XYZ file of N, CA and C in Angstrom:
312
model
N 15.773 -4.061 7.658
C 15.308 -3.095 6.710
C 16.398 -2.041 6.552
N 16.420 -1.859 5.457
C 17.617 -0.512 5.158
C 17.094 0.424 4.281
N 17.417 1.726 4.769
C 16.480 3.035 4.549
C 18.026 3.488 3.125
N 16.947 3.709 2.263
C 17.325 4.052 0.749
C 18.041 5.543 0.943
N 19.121 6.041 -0.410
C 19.034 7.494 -0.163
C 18.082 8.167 -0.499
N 18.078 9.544 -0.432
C 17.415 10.327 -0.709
C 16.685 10.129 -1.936
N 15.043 10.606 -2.108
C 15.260 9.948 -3.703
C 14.824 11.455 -4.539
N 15.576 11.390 -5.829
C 15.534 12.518 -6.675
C 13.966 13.580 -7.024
N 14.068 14.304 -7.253
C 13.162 14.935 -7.495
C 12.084 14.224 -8.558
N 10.851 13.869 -8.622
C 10.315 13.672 -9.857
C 8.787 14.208 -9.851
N 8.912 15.368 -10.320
C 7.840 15.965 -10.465
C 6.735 15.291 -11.464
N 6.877 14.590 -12.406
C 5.435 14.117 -13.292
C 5.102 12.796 -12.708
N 5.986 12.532 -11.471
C 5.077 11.368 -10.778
C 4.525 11.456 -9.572
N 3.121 10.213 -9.288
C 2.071 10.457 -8.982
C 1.923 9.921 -7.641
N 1.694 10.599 -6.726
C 1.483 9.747 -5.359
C 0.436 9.490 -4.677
N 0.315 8.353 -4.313
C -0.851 7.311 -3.999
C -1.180 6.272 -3.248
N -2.061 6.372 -2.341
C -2.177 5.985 -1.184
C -2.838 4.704 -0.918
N -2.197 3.755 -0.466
C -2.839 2.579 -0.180
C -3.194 2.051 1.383
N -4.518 1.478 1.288
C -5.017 1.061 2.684
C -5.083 -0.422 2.313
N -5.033 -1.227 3.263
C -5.183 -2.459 3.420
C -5.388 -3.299 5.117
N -6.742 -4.009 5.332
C -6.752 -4.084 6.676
C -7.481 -5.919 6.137
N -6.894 -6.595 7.245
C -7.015 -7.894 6.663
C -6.466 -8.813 8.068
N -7.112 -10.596 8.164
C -6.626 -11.170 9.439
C -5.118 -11.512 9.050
N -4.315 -11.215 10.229
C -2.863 -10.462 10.259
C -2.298 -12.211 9.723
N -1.351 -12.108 8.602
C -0.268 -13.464 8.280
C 0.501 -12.786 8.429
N 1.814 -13.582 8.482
C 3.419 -13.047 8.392
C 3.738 -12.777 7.277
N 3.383 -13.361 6.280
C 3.665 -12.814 4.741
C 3.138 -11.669 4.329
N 1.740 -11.197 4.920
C 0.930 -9.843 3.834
C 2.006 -9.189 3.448
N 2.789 -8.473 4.534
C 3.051 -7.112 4.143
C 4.427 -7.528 2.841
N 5.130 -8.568 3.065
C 5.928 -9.059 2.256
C 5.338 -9.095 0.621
N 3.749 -9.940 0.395
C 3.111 -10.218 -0.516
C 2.709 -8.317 -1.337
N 2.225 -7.803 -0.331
C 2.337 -6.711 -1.015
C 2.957 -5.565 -1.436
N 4.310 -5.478 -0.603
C 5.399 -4.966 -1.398
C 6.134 -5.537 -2.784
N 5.734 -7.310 -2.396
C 6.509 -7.522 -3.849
C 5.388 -7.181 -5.030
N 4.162 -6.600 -4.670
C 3.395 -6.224 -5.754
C 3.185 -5.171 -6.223
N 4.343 -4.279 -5.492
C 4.537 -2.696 -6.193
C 5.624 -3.125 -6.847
N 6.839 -3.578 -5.953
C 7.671 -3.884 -6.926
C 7.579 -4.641 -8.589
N 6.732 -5.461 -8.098
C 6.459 -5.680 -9.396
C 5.832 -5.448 -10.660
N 5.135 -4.072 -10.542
C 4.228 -3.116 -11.100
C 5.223 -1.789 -11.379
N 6.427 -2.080 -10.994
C 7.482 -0.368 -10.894
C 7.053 0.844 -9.699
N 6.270 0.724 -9.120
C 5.630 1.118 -8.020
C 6.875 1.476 -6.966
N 7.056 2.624 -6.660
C 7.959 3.187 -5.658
C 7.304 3.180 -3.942
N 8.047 2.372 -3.189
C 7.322 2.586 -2.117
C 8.003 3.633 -1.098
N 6.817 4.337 -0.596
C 7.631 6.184 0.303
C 7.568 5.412 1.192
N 6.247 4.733 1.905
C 6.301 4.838 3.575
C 5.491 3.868 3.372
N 5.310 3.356 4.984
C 4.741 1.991 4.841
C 4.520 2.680 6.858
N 3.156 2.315 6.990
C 2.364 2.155 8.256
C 1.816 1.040 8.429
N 2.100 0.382 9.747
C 1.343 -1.003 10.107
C 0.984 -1.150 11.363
N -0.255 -1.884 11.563
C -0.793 -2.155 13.012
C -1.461 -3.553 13.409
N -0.937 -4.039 14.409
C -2.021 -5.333 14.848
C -2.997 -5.220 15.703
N -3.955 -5.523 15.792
C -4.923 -5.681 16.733
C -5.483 -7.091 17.183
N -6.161 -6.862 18.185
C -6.785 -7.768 18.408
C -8.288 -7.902 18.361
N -9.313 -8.529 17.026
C -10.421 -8.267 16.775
C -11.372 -8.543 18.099
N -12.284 -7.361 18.157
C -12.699 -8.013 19.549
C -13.990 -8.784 19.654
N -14.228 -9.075 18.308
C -15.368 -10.123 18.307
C -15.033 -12.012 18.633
N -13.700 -11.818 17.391
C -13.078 -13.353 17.529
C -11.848 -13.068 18.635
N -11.159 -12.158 18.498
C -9.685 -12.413 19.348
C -8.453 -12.753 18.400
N -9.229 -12.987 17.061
C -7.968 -13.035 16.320
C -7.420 -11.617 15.894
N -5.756 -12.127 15.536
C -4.882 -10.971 15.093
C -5.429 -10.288 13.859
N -5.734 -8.863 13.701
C -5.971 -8.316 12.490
C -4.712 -7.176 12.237
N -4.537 -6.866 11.058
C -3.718 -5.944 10.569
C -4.047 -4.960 9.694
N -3.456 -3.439 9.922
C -4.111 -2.481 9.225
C -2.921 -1.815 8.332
N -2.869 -1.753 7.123
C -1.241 -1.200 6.663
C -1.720 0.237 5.618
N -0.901 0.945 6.216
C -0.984 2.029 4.918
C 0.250 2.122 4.253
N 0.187 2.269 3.162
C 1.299 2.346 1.972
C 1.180 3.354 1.198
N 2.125 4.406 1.496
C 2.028 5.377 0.725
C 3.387 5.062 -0.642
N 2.773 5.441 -2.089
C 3.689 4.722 -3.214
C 3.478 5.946 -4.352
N 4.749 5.918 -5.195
C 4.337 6.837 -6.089
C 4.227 6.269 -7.286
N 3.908 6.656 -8.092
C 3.491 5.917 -9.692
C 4.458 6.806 -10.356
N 4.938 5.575 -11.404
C 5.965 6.260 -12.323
C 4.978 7.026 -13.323
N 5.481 8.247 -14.176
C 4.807 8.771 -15.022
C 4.160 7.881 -16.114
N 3.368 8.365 -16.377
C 2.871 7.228 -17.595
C 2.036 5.696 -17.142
N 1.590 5.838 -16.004
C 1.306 4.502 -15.254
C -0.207 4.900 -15.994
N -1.277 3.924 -16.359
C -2.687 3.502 -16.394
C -3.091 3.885 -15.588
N -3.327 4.526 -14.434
C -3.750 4.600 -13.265
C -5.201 3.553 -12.685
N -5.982 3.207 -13.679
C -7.103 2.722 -13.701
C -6.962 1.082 -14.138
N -5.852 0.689 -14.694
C -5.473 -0.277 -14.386
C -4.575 -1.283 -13.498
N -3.890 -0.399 -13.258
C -2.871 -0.412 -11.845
C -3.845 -0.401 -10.686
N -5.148 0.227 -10.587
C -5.708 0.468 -9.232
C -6.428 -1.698 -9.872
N -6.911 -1.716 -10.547
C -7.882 -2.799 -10.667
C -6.666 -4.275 -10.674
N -5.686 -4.070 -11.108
C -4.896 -5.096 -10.376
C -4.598 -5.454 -9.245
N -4.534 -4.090 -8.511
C -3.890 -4.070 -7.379
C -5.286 -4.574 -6.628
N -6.304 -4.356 -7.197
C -8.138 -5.031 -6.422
C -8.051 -6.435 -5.953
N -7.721 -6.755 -7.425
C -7.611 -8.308 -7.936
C -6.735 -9.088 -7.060
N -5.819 -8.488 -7.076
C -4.573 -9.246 -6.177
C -5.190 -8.771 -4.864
N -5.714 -8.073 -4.152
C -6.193 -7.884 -2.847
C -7.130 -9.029 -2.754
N -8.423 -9.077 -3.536
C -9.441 -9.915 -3.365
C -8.583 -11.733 -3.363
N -7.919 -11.436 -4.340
C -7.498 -13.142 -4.393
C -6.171 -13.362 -3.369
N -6.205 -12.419 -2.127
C -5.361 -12.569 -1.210
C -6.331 -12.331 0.262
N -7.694 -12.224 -0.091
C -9.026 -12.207 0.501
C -8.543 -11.027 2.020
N -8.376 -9.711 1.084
C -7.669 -8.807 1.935
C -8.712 -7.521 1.149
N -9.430 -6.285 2.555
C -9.966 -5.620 2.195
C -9.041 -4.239 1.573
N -9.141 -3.527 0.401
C -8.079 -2.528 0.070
C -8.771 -1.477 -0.818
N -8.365 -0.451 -0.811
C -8.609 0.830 -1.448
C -7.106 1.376 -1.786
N -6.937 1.902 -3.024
C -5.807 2.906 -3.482
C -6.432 4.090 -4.177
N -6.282 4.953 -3.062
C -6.873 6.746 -3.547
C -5.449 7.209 -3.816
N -5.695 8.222 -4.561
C -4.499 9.744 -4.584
C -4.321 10.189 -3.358
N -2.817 10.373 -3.092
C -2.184 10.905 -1.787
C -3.176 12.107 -1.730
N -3.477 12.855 -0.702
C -3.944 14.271 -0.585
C -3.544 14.549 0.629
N -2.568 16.059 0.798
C -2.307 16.784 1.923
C -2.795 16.843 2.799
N -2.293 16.603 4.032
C -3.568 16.845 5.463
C -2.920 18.167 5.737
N -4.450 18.687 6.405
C -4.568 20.298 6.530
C -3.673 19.759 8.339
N -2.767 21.203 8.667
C -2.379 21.206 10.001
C -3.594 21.324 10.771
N -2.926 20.551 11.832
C -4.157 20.789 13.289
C -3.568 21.712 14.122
């Protein structure tokens, strides 16, 4: 992995938070980066975790993806693709608006 430069200021775009928790393949996280990329979708950060489910014992995975939307994005169609492609990758997902966490 190789960390990008700095990236420019862009204030009229939108940042937005993706969850995704699903039984762990080697491809997900691959499958769903190439699906920002392929939407123009900027990816900031990327969080990932395996577990071990403790009902079956199989591997599960939990990823957060934080991404910004170029200006001018549908927002409401971009979220319902991004559903679509979750469901037909039989992966549970939500994409809310980034929101600030208050300090602890």
């Amino acid at each position: 992995m190789v960390r990008s430069a700095t990236l420019e200021s862009r204030p009229e775009a939108l940042p937005y938070v993706a969850y995704v928790s699903s039984a762990y393949r080697p491809d997900i996280i691959n499958e769903l980066c190439q699906f920002f990329i392929d939407h123009n979708v900027e990816l900031e950060n990327l969080i990932c975790d395996t577990y071990q489910a403790p009902q079956t014992g199989g591997t599960m995975l939990n990823a957060t993806f934080t991404v910004t939307l170029p200006a001018g994005t549908q927002i409401s169609w971009l979220r319902d693709q991004f559903l679509d492609f979750a469901d037909a990758l039989n992966l549970d997902a939500l994409i809310e608006p980034w929101r600030p966490q208050a300090p602890m």
